[in-house]
N, CA, C and O atoms as a Tinker XYZ file with bonds, in Angstrom:
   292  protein
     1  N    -41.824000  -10.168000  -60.229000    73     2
     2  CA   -41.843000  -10.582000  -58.844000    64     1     3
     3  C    -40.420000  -10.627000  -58.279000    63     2     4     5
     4  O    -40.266000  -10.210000  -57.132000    81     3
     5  N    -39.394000  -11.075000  -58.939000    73     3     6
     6  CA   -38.454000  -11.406000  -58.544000    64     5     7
     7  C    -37.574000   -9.979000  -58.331000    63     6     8     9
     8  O    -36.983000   -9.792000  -57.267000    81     7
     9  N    -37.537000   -9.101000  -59.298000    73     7    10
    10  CA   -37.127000   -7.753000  -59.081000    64     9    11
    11  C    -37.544000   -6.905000  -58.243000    63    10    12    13
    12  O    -36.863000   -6.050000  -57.676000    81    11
    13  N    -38.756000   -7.119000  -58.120000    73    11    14
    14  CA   -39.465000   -6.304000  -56.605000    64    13    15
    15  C    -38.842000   -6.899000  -55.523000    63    14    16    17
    16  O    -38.682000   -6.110000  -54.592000    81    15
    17  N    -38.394000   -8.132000  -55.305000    73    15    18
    18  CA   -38.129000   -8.536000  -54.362000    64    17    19
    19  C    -36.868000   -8.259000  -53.418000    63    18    20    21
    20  O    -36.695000   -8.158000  -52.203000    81    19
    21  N    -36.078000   -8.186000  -54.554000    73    19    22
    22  CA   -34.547000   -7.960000  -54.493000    64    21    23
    23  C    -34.586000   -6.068000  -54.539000    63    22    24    25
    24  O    -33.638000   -5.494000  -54.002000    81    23
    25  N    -35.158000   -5.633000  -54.873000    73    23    26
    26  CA   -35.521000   -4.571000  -55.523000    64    25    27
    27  C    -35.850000   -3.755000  -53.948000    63    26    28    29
    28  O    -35.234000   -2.723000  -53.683000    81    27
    29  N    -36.624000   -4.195000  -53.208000    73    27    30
    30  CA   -36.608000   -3.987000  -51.816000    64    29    31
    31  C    -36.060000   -3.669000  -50.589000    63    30    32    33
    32  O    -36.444000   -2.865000  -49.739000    81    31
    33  N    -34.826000   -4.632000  -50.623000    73    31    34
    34  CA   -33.914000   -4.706000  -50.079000    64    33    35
    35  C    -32.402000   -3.931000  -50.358000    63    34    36    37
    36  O    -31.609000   -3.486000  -49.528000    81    35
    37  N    -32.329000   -3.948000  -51.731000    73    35    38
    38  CA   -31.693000   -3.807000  -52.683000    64    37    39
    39  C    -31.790000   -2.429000  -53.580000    63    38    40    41
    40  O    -32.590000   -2.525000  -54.511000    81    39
    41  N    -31.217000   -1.359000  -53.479000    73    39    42
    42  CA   -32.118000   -0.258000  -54.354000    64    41    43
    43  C    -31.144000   -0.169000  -55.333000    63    42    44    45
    44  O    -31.486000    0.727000  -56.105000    81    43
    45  N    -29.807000   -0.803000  -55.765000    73    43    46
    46  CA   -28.846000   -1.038000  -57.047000    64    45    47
    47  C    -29.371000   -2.007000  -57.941000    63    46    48    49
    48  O    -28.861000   -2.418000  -58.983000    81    47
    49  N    -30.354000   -2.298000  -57.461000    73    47    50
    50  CA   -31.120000   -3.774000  -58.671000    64    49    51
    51  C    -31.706000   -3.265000  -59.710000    63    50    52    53
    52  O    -32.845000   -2.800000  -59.755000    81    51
    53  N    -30.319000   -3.410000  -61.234000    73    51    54
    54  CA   -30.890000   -3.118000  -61.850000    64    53    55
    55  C    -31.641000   -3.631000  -63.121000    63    54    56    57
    56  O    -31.888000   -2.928000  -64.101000    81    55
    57  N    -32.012000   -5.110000  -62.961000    73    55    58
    58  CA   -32.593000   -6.120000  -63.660000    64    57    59
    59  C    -32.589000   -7.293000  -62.778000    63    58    60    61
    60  O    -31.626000   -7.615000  -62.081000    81    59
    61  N    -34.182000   -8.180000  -62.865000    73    59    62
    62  CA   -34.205000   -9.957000  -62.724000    64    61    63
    63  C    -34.531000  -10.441000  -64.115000    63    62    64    65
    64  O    -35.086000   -9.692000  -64.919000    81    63
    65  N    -34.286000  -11.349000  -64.332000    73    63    66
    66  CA   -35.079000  -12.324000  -64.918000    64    65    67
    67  C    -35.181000  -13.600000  -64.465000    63    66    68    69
    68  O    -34.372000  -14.278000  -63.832000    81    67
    69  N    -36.200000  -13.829000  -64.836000    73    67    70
    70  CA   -36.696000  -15.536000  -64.629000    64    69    71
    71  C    -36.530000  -16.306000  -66.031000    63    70    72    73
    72  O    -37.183000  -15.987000  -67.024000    81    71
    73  N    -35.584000  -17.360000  -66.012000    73    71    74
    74  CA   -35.878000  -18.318000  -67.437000    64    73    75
    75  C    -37.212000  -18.909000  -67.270000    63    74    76    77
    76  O    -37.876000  -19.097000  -66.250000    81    75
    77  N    -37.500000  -19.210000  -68.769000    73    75    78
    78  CA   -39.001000  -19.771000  -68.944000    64    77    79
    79  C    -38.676000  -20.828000  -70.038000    63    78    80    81
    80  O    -38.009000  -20.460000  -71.005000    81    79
    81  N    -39.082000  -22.058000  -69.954000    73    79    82
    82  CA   -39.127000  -22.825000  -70.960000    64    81    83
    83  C    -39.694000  -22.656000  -72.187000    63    82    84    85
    84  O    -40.904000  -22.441000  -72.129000    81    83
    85  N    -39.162000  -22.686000  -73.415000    73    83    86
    86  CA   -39.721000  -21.727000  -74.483000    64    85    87
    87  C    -41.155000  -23.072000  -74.978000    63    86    88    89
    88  O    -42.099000  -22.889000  -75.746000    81    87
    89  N    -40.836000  -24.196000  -74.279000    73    87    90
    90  CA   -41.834000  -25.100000  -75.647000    64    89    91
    91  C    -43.154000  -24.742000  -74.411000    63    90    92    93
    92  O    -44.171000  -24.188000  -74.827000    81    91
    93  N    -43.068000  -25.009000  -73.296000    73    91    94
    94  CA   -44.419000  -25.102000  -71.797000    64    93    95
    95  C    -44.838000  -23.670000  -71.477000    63    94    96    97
    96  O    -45.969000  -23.197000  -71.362000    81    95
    97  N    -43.603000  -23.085000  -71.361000    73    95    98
    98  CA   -44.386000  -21.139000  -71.309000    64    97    99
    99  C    -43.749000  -21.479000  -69.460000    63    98   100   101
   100  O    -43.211000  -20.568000  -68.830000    81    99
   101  N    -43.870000  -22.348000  -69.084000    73    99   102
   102  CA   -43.474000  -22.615000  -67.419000    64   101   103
   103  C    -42.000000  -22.042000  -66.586000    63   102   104   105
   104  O    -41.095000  -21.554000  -67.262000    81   103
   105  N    -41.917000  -22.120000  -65.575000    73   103   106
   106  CA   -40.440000  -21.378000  -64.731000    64   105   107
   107  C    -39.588000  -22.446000  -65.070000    63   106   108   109
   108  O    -39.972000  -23.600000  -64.877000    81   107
   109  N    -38.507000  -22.215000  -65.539000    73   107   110
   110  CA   -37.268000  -23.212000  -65.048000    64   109   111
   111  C    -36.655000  -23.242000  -63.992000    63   110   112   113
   112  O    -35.643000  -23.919000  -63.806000    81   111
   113  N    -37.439000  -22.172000  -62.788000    73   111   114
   114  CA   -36.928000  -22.117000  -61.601000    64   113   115
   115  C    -35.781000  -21.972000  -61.424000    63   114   116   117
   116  O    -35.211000  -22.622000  -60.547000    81   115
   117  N    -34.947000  -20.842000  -62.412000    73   115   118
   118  CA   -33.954000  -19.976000  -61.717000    64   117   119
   119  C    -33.948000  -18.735000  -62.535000    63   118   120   121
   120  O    -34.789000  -18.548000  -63.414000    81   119
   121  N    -33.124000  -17.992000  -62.289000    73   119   122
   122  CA   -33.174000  -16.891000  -63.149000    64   121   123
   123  C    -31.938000  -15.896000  -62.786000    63   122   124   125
   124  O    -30.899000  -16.343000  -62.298000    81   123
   125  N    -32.113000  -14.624000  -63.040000    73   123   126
   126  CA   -30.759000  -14.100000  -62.696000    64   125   127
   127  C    -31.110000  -12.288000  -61.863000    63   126   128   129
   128  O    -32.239000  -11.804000  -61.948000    81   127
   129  N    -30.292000  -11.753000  -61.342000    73   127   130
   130  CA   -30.487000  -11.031000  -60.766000    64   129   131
   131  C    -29.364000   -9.678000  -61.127000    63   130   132   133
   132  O    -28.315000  -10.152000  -60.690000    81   131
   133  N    -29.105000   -8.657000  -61.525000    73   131   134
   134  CA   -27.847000   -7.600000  -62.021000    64   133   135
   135  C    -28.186000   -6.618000  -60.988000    63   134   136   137
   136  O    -29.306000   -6.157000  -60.771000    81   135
   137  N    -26.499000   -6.203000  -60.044000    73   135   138
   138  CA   -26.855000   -4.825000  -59.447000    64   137   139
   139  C    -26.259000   -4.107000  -60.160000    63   138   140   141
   140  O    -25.547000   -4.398000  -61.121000    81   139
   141  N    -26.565000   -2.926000  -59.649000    73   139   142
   142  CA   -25.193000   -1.466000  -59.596000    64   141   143
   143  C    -24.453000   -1.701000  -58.833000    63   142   144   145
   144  O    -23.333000   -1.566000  -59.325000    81   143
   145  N    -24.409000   -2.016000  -57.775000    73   143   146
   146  CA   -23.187000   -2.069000  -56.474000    64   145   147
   147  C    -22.920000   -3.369000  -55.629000    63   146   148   149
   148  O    -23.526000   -4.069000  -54.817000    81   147
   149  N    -21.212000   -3.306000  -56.490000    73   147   150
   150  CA   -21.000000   -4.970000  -55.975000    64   149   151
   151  C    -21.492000   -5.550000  -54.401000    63   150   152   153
   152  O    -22.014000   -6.616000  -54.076000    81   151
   153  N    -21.084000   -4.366000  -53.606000    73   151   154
   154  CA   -21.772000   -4.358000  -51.847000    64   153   155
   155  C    -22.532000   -5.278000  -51.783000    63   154   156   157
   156  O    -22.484000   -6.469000  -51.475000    81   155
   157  N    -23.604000   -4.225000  -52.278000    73   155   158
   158  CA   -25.145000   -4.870000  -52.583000    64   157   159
   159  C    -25.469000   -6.401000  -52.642000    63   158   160   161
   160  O    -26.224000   -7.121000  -51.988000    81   159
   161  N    -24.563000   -6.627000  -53.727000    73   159   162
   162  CA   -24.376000   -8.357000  -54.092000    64   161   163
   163  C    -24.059000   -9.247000  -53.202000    63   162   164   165
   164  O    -24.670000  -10.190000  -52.699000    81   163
   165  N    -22.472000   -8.590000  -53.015000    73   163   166
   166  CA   -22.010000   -9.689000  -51.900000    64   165   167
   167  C    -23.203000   -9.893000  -51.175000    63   166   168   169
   168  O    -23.635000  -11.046000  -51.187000    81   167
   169  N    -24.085000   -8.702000  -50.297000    73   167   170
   170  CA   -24.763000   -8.878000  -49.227000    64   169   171
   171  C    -25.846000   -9.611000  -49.697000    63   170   172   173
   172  O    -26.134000  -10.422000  -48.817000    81   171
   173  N    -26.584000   -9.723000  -50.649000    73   171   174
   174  CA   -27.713000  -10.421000  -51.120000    64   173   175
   175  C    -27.272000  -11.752000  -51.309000    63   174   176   177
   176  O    -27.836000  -12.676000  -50.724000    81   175
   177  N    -26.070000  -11.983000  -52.268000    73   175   178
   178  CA   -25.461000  -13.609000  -51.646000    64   177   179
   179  C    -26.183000  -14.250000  -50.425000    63   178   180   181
   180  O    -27.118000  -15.039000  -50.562000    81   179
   181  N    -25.670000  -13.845000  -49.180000    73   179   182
   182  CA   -25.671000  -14.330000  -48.189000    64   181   183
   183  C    -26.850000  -14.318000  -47.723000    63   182   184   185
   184  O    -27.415000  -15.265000  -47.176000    81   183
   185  N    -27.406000  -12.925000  -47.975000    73   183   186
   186  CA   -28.482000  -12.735000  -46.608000    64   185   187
   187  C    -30.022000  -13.038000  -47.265000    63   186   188   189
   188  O    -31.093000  -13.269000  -46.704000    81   187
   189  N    -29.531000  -12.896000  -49.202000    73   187   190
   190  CA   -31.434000  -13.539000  -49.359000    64   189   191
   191  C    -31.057000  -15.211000  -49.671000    63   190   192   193
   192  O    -32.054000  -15.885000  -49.928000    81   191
   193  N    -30.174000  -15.705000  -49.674000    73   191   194
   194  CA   -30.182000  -17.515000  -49.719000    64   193   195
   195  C    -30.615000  -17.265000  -48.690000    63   194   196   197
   196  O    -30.408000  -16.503000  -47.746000    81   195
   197  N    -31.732000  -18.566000  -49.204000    73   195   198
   198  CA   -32.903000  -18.871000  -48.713000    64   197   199
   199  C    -34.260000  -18.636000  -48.566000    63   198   200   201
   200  O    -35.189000  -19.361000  -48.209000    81   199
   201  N    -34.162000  -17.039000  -49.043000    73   199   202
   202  CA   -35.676000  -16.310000  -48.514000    64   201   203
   203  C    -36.728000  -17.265000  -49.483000    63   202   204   205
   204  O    -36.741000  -18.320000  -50.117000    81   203
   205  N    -37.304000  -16.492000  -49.242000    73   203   206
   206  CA   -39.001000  -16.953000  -50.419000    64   205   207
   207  C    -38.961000  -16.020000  -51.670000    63   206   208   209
   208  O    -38.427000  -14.911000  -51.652000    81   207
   209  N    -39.563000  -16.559000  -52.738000    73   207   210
   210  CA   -39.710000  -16.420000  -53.739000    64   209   211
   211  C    -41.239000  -16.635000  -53.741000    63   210   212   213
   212  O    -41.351000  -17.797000  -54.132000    81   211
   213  N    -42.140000  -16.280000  -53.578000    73   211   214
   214  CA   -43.634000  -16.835000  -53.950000    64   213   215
   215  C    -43.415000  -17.898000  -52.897000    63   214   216   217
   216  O    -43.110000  -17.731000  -51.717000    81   215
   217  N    -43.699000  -19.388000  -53.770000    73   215   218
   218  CA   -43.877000  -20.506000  -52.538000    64   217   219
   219  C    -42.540000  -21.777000  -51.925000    63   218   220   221
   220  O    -42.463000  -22.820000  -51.274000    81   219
   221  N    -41.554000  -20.662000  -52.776000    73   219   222
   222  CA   -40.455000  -21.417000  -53.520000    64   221   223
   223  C    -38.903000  -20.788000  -52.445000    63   222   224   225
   224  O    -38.479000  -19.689000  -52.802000    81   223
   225  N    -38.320000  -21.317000  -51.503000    73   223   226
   226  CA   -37.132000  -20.971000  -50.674000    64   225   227
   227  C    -36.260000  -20.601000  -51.887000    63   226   228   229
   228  O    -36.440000  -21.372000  -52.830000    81   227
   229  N    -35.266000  -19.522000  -52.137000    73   227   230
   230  CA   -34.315000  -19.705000  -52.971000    64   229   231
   231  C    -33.386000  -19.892000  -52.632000    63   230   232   233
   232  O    -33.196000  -19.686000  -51.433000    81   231
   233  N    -31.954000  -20.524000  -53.688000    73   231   234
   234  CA   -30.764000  -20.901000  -53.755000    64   233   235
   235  C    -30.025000  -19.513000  -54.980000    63   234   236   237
   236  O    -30.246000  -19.278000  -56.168000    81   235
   237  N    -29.071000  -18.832000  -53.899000    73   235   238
   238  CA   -28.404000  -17.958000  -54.152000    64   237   239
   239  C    -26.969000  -18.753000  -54.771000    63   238   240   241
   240  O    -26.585000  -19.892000  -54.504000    81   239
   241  N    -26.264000  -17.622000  -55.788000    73   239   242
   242  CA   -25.176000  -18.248000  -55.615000    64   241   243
   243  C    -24.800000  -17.294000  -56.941000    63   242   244   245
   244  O    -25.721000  -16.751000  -57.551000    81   243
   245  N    -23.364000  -17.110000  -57.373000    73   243   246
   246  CA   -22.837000  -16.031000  -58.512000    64   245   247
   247  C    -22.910000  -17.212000  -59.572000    63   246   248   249
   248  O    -23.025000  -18.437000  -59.530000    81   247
   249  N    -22.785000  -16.223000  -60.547000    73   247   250
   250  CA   -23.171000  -16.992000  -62.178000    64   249   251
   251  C    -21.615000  -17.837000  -62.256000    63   250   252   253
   252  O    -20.563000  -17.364000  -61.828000    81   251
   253  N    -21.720000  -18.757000  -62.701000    73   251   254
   254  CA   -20.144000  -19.720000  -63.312000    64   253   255
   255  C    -19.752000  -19.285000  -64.428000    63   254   256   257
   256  O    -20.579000  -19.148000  -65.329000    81   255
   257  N    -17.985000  -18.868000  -64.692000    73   255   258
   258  CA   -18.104000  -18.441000  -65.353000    64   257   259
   259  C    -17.848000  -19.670000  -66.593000    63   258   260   261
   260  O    -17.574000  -20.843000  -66.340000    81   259
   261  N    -18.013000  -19.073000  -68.000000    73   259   262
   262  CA   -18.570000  -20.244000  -68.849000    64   261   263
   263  C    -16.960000  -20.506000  -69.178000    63   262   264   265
   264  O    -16.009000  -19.770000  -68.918000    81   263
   265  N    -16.976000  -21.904000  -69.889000    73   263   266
   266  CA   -16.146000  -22.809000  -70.268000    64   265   267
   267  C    -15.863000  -22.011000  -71.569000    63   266   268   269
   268  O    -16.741000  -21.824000  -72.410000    81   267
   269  N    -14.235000  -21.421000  -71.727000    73   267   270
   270  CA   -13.787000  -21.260000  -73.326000    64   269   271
   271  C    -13.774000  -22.267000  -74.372000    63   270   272   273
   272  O    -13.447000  -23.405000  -74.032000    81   271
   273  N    -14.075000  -22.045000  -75.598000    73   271   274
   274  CA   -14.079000  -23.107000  -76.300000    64   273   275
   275  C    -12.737000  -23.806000  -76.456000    63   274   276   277
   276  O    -12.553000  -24.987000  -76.749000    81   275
   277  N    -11.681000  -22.707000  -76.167000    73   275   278
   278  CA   -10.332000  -22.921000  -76.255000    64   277   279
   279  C     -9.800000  -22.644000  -75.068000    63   278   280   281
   280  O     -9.603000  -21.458000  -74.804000    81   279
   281  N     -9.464000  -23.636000  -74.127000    73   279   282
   282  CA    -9.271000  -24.087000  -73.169000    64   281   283
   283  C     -7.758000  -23.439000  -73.103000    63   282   284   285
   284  O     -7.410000  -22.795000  -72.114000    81   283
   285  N     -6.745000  -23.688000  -74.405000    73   283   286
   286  CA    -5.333000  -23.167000  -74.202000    64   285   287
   287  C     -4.902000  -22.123000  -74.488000    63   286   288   289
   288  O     -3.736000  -21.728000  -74.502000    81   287
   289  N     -5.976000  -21.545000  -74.768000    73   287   290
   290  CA    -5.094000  -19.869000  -75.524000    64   289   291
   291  C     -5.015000  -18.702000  -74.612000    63   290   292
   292  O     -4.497000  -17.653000  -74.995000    81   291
C-alpha cells in the first residue's frame, strides 16, 4: 500500500516498507520509503506530509542518522 502510494506520485520509488511488530503481526505505524532521485524526495518531504495512508494522515520526515558507538573517533 504504501509503495503504490508514493509510487504514484513518485516514479523513482524504489522500495516502502512498513515495520510490523514481530510478537502481534500488527503496524508499528511507520515505515520507510527509498527513491532513485534525491528531487523526488525532497519533494515528497514536503508535499506528501500529511496525506493519507489508508485511515491514517502521515508524518514525513528523513531517517536520523544513527548514534556512533564511538562518539570520538
Amino acid at each position: 500500500m504504501l509503495h503504490h502510494l508514493f509510487k504514484a506520485h513518485y516514479p523513482s520509488v524504489k522500495s516502502a516498507k512498513i515495520i510490523f511488530d514481530k510478537s502481534t503481526g500488527l503496524s508499528k505505524c511507520y515505515g520507510f520509503v527509498q527513491f532513485g532521485d534525491v528531487d523526488e524526495q525532497i519533494q515528497a518531504l514536503t508535499k506528501m506530509n500529511g496525506a493519507y495512508c489508508s485511515t491514517r494522515p502521515m508524518r514525513i520526515g528523513p531517517v536520523p542518522k544513527k548514534k556512533s558507538m564511538y562518539p570520538n573517533v
